[in-house]
Short mmCIF file of C-alpha atoms in Angstrom, two decimals:
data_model
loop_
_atom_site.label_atom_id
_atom_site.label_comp_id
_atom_site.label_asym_id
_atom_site.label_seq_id
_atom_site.Cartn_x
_atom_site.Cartn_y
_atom_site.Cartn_z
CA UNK A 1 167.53 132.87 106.67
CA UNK A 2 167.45 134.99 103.81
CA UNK A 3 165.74 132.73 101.44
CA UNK A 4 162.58 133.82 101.63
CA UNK A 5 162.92 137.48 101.10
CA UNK A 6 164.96 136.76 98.45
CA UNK A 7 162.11 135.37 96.83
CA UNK A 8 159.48 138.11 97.59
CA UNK A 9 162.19 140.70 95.92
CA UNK A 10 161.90 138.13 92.83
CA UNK A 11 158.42 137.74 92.52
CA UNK A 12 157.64 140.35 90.74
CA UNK A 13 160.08 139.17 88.35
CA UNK A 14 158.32 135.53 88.35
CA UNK A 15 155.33 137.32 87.56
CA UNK A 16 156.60 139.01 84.60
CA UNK A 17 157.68 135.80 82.96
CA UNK A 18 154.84 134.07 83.86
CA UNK A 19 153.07 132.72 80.90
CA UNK A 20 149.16 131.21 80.16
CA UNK A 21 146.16 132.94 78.89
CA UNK A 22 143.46 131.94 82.01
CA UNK A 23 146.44 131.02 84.19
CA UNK A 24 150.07 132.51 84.57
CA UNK A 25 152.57 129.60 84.66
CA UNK A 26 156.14 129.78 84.82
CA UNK A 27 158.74 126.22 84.44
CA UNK A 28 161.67 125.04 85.58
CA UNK A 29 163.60 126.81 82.40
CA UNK A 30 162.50 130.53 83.23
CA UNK A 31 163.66 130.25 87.18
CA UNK A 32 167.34 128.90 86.09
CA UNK A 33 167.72 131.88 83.96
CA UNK A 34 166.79 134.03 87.14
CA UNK A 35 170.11 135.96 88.40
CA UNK A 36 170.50 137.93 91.53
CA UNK A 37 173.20 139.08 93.27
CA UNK A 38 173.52 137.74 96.82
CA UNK A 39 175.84 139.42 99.95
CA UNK A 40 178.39 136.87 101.92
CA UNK A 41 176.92 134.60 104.14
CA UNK A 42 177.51 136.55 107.05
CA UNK A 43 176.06 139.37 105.79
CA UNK A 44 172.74 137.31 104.82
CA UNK A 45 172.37 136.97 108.34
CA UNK A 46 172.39 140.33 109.74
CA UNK A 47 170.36 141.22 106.96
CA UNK A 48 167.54 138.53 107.18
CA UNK A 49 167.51 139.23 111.63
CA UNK A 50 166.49 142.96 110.48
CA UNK A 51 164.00 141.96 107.77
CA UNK A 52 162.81 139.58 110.33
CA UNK A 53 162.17 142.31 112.89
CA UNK A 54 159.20 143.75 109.98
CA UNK A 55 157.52 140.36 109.80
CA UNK A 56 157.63 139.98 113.78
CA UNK A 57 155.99 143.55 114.23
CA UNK A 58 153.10 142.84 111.27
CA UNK A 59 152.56 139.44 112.44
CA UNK A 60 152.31 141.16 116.33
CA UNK A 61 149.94 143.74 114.51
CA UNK A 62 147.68 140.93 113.14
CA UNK A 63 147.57 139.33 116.76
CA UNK A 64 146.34 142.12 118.34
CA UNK A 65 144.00 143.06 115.78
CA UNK A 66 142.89 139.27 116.70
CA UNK A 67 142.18 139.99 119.66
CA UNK A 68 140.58 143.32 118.87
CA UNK A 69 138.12 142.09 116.65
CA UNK A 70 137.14 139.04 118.86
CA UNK A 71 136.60 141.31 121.57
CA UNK A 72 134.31 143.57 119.44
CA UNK A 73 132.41 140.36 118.40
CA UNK A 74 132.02 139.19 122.48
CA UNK A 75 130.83 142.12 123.24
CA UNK A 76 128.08 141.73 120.35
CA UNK A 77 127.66 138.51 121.65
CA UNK A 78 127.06 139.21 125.51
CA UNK A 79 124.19 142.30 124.42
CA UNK A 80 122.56 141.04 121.35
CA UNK A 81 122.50 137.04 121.72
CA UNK A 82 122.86 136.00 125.12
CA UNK A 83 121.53 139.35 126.44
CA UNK A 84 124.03 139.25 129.52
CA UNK A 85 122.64 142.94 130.87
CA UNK A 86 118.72 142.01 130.85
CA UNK A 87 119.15 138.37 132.43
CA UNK A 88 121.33 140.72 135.35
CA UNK A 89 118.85 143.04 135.53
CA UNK A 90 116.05 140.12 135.51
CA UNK A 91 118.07 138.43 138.55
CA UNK A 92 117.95 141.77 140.36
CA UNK A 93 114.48 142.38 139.97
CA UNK A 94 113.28 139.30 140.82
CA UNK A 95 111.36 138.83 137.40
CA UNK A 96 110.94 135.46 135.94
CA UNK A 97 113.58 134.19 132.99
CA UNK A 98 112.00 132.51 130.52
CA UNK A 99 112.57 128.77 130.13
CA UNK A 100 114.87 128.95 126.97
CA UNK A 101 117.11 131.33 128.55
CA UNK A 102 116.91 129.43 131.66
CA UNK A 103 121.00 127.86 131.21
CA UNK A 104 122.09 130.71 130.04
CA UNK A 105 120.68 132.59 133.37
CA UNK A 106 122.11 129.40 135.19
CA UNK A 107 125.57 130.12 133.57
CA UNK A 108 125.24 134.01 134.04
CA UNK A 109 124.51 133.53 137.98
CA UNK A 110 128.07 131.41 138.46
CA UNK A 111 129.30 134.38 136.50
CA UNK A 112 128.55 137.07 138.58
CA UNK A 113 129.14 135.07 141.82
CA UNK A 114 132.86 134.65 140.58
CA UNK A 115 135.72 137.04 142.03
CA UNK A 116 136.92 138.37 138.74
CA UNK A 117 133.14 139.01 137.37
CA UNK A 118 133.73 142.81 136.95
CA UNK A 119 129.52 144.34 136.16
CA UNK A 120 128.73 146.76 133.96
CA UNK A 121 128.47 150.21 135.26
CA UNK A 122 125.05 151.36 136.58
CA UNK A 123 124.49 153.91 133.77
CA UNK A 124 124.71 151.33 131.11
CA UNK A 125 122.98 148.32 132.46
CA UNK A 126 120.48 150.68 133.21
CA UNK A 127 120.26 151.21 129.46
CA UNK A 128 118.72 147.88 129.38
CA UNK A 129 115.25 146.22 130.10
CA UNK A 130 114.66 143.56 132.75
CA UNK A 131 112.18 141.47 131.26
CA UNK A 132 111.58 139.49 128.01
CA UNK A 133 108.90 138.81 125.46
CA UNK A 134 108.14 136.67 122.67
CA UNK A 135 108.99 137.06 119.06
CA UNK A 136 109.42 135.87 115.65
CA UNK A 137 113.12 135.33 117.02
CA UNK A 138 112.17 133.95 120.24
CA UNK A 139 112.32 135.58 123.56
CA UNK A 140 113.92 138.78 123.54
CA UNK A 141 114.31 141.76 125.62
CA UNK A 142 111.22 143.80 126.22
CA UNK A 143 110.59 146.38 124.32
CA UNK A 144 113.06 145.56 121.72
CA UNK A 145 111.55 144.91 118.19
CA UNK A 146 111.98 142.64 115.15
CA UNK A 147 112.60 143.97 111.69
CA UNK A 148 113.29 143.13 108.26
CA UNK A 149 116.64 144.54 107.11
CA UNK A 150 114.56 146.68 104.38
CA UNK A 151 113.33 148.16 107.45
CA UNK A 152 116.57 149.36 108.38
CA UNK A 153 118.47 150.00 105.86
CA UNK A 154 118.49 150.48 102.00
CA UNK A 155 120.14 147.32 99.85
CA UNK A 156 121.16 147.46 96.12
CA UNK A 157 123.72 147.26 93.94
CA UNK A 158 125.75 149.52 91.71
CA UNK A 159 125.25 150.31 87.84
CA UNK A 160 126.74 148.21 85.49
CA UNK A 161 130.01 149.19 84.11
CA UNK A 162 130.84 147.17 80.94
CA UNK A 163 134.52 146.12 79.71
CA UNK A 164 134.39 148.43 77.36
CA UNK A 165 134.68 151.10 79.44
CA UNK A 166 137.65 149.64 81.93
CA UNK A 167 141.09 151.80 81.97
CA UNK A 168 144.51 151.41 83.29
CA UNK A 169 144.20 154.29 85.50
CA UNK A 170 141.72 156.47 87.66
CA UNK A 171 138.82 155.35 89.79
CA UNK A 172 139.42 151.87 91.44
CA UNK A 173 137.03 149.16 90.25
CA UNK A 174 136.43 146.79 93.14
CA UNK A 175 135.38 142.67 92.46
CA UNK A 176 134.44 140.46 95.57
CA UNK A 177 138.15 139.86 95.33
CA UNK A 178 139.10 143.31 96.53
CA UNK A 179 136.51 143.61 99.43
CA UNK A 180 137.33 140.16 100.43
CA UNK A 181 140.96 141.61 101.10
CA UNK A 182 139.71 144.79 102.36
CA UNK A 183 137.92 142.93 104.77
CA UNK A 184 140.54 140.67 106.00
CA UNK A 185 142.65 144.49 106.78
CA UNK A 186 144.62 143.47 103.51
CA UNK A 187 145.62 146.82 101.51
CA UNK A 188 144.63 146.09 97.37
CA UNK A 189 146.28 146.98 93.96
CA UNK A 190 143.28 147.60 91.68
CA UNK A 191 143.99 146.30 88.02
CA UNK A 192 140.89 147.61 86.38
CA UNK A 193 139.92 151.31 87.02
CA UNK A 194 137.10 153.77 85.70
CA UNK A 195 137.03 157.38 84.47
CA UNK A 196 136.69 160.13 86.49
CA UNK A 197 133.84 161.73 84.45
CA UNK A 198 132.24 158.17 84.75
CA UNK A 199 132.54 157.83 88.64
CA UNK A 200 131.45 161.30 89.22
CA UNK A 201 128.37 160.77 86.88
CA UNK A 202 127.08 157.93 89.12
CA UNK A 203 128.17 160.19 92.70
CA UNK A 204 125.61 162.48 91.06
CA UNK A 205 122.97 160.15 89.90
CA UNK A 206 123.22 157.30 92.26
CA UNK A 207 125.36 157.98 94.89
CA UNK A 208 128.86 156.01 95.26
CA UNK A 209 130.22 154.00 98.54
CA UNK A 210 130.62 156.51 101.56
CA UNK A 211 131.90 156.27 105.25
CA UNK A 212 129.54 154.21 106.75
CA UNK A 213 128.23 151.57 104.04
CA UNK A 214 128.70 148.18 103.75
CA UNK A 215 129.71 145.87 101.02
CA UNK A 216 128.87 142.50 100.93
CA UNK A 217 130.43 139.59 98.62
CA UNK A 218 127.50 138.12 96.98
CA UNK A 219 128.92 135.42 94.53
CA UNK A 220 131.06 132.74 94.87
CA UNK A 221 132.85 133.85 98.46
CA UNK A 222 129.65 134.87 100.19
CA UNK A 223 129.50 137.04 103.18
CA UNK A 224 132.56 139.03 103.91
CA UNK A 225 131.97 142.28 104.80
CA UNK A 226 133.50 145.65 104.18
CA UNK A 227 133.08 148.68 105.97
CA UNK A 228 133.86 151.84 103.90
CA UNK A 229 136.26 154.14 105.33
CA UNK A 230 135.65 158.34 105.04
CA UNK A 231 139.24 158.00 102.75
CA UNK A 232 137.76 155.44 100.22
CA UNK A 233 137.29 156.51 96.80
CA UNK A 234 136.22 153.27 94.52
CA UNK A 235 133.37 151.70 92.59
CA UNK A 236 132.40 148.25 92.17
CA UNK A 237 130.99 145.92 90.41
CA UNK A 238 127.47 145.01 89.81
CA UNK A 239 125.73 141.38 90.83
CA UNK A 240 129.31 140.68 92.54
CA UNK A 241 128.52 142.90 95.65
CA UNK A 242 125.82 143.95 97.51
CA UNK A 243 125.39 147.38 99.16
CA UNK A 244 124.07 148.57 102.23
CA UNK A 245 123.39 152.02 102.64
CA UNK A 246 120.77 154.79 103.72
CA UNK A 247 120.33 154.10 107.38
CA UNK A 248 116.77 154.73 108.03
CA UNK A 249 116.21 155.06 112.15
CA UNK A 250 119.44 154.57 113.57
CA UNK A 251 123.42 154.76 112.38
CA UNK A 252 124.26 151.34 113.10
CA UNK A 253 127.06 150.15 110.94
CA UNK A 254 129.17 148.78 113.46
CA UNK A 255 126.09 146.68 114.61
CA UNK A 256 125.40 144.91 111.22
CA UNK A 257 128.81 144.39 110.67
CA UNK A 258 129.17 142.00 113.81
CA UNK A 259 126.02 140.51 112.80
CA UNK A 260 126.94 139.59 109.54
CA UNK A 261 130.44 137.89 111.58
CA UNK A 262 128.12 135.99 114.23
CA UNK A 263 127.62 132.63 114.56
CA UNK A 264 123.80 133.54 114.06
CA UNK A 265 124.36 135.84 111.16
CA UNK A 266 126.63 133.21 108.91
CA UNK A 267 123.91 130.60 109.56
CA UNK A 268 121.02 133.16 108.03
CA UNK A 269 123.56 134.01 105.01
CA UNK A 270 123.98 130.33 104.38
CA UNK A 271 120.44 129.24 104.23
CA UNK A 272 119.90 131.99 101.58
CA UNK A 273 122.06 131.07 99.41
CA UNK A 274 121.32 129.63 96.24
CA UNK A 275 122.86 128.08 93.22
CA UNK A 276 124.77 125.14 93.07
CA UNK A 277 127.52 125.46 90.26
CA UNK A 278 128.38 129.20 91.75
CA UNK A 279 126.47 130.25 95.12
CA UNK A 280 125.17 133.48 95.24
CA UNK A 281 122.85 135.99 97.78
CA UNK A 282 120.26 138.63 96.34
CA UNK A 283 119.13 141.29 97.43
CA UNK A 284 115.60 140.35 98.07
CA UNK A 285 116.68 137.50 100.31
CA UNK A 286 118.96 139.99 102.36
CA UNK A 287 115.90 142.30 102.01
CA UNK A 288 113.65 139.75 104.18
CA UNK A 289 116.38 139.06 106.79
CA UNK A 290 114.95 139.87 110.38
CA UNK A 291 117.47 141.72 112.39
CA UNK A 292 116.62 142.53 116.28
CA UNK A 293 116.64 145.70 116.97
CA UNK A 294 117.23 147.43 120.25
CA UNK A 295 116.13 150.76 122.12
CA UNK A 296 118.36 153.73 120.87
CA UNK A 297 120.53 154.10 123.67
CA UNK A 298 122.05 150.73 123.62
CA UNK A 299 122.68 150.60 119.67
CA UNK A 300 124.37 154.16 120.33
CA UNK A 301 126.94 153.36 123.09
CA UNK A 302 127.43 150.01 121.16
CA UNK A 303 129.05 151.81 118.11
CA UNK A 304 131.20 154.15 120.25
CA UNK A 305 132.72 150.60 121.71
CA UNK A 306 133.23 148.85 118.72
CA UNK A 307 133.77 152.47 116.48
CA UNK A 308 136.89 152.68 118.84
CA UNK A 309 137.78 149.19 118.46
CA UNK A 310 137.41 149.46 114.48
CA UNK A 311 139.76 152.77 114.86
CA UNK A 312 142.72 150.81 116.71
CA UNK A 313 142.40 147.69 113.89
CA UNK A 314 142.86 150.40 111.28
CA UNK A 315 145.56 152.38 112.85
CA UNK A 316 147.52 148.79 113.24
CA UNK A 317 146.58 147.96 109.64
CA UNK A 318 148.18 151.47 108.51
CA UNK A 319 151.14 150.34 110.28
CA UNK A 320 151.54 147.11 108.94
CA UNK A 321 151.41 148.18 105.32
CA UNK A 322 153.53 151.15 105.84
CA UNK A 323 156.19 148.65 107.49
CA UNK A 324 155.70 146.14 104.13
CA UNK A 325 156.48 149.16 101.74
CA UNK A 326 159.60 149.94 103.89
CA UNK A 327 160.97 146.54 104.23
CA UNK A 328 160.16 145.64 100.29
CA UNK A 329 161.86 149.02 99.52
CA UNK A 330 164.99 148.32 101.57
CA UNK A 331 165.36 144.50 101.01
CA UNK A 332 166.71 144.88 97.38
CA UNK A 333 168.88 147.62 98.24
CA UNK A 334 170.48 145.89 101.10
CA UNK A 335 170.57 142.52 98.67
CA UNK A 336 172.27 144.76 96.04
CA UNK A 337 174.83 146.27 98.68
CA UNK A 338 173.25 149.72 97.71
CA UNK A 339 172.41 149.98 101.29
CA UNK A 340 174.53 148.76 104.42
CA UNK A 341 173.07 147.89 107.13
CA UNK A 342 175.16 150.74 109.39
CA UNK A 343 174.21 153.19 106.96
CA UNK A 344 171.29 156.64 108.04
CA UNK A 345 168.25 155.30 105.72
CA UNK A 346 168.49 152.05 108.03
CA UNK A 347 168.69 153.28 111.11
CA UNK A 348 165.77 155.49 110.54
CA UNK A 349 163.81 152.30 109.70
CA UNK A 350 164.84 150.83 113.35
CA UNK A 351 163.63 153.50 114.97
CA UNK A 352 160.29 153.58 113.06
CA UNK A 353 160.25 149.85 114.39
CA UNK A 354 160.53 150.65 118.05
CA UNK A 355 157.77 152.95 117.36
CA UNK A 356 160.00 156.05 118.07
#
């Protein structure tokens, strides 16, 4: 019913009281002295059906973002691994598959002979070769290459920023914990923050994360992925995350970021890691990571797919944590009786849930 927003109003509370040096604790003692005042019982209930309403549209949010991001991920799947366009374009041409791809060919064929196969249009699959070669990765479309990720890209880290210089307010300072939220579409509450003059000293000297980059968590949780946004403003710290930047040949972000999420690309990440206490990756082992690399044209209608895709994840994400500040701002008023639930501020909220 009510019970558990009751205890995300208190929480904060809990917090407070919490006690430990390396871990916040709280007993028995400190949650009898907790008071609250609570509606009637009957009131609880109309209360909770609304709150529930919030959860029901986030949690329908996170579904379709599901969805979203497994379709991004098939599609990466169907061009770059099991190279769905060449073996059609093979089949039509007549041209020889080569052995290894031979099932997936075989699996491709009852495919297309199905009633709901729906091919891609003309102007794309002619994008794509209709042949294979050999490579260091096996047999791959022709005239697609192999390269190292130095190749592609530039990887480093950022400049150390000792405790010293922390501060309880201005630039964001991001830990593997952050981007591991950002990743997951979580918003984040930095606790440590750097100076302005600081952050501005390294934009000039060093460059800071832009639209475009990725971070990568390097130790301990290894291999989530952020993509920075053209609205993020942070820095982060050193040997904890690994940056991807400076794009030589081609704009790809979208690309490495399903790589990183593929089957193929968490199998390379976890035979580089090292360390046994506390795992980590460096950056000369992400450095010597072979990547396949396609023609131009299909790398470039790939991220304006997936770029949309990423857009309508974000949009839903906005959503979502615009609809958690709302409920967490009306659920101690209503608790409280500062708010009924008849009353303008409320109904405003409603229609903000139909999406009015």
């Amino acid at each position: 019913m009510l019970r558990s927003h009751l205890f995300r109003k208190l929480r904060k509370d809990i917090q407070r009281q919490a006690t430990g040096s390396v871990q916040d604790n709280i007993n028995l003692q400190t949650l009898e002295r907790l008071k609250f005042k609570i509606p009637k019982v009957d009131e609880q209930k109309k209360i909770a059906a609304f709150l529930n309403n919030f959860d029901k549209k986030i949690t329908l949010n996170r579904q379709i973002n599901q969805t979203l991001e497994q379709m991004a991920q098939a599609l990466f799947k169907s061009w770059f691994v099991d190279f769905d366009p060449v073996i059609d374009n093979a089949l039509d041409a007549g041209n020889p598959i080569p052995e290894t791809l031979a099932e997936r060919a075989a699996r491709r064929q009852t495919a297309r002979a199905s009633d709901d196969f729906q091919p891609l249009p003309d102007d794309v699959r002619l994008l794509f070769p209709n042949e294979f070669e050999e490579s260091e990765l096996g047999w791959i479309p022709k005239g697609w290459g192999v390269k190292e990720l130095k190749k592609l890209v530039d990887i480093s880290s950022s400049k150390r920023i000792f405790s010293k210089e922390y501060q309880d307010e201005g630039i964001p300072f991001y830990r593997g914990k952050e981007i591991s939220e950002l990743s997951k579409g979580r918003r984040v509450q930095s606790d440590i923050f750097i100076s302005e003059d600081r952050f501005k000293e390294f934009q000039d000297k060093y460059g800071v994360p832009k639209e475009g980059d990725i971070l990568i968590t390097s130790v301990g949780t290894i291999g989530n992925t952020y993509l920075v946004e053209k609205s993020d403003r942070f820095y982060f710290k050193d040997g904890n995350l690994t940056w991807i930047k400076a794009y030589h040949d081609l704009f790809i972000p979208h690309y490495f970021i399903e790589w990183f999420k593929s089957s193929h690309g968490k199998e390379v990440i976890e035979s580089i890691k090292i360390g046994t206490t506390q795992q980590a990756i460096t950056i000369n082992s992400l450095n010597s990571i072979k990547i396949l690399q396609a023609n131009s044209s299909v790398h470039e209608l790939f991220e304006e797919y997936v770029r949309s895709i990423f857009l309508k994840v974000r949009l839903n994400n906005t959503e979502s944590n615009n609809l958690e500040d709302i409920r967490d701002t009306l659920l101690p008023k209503l608790i409280s009786g500062q708010l009924r639930l008849d009353s303008p501020e409320i109904e405003k909220a409603k229609s903000l849930l139909d999406g009015e």
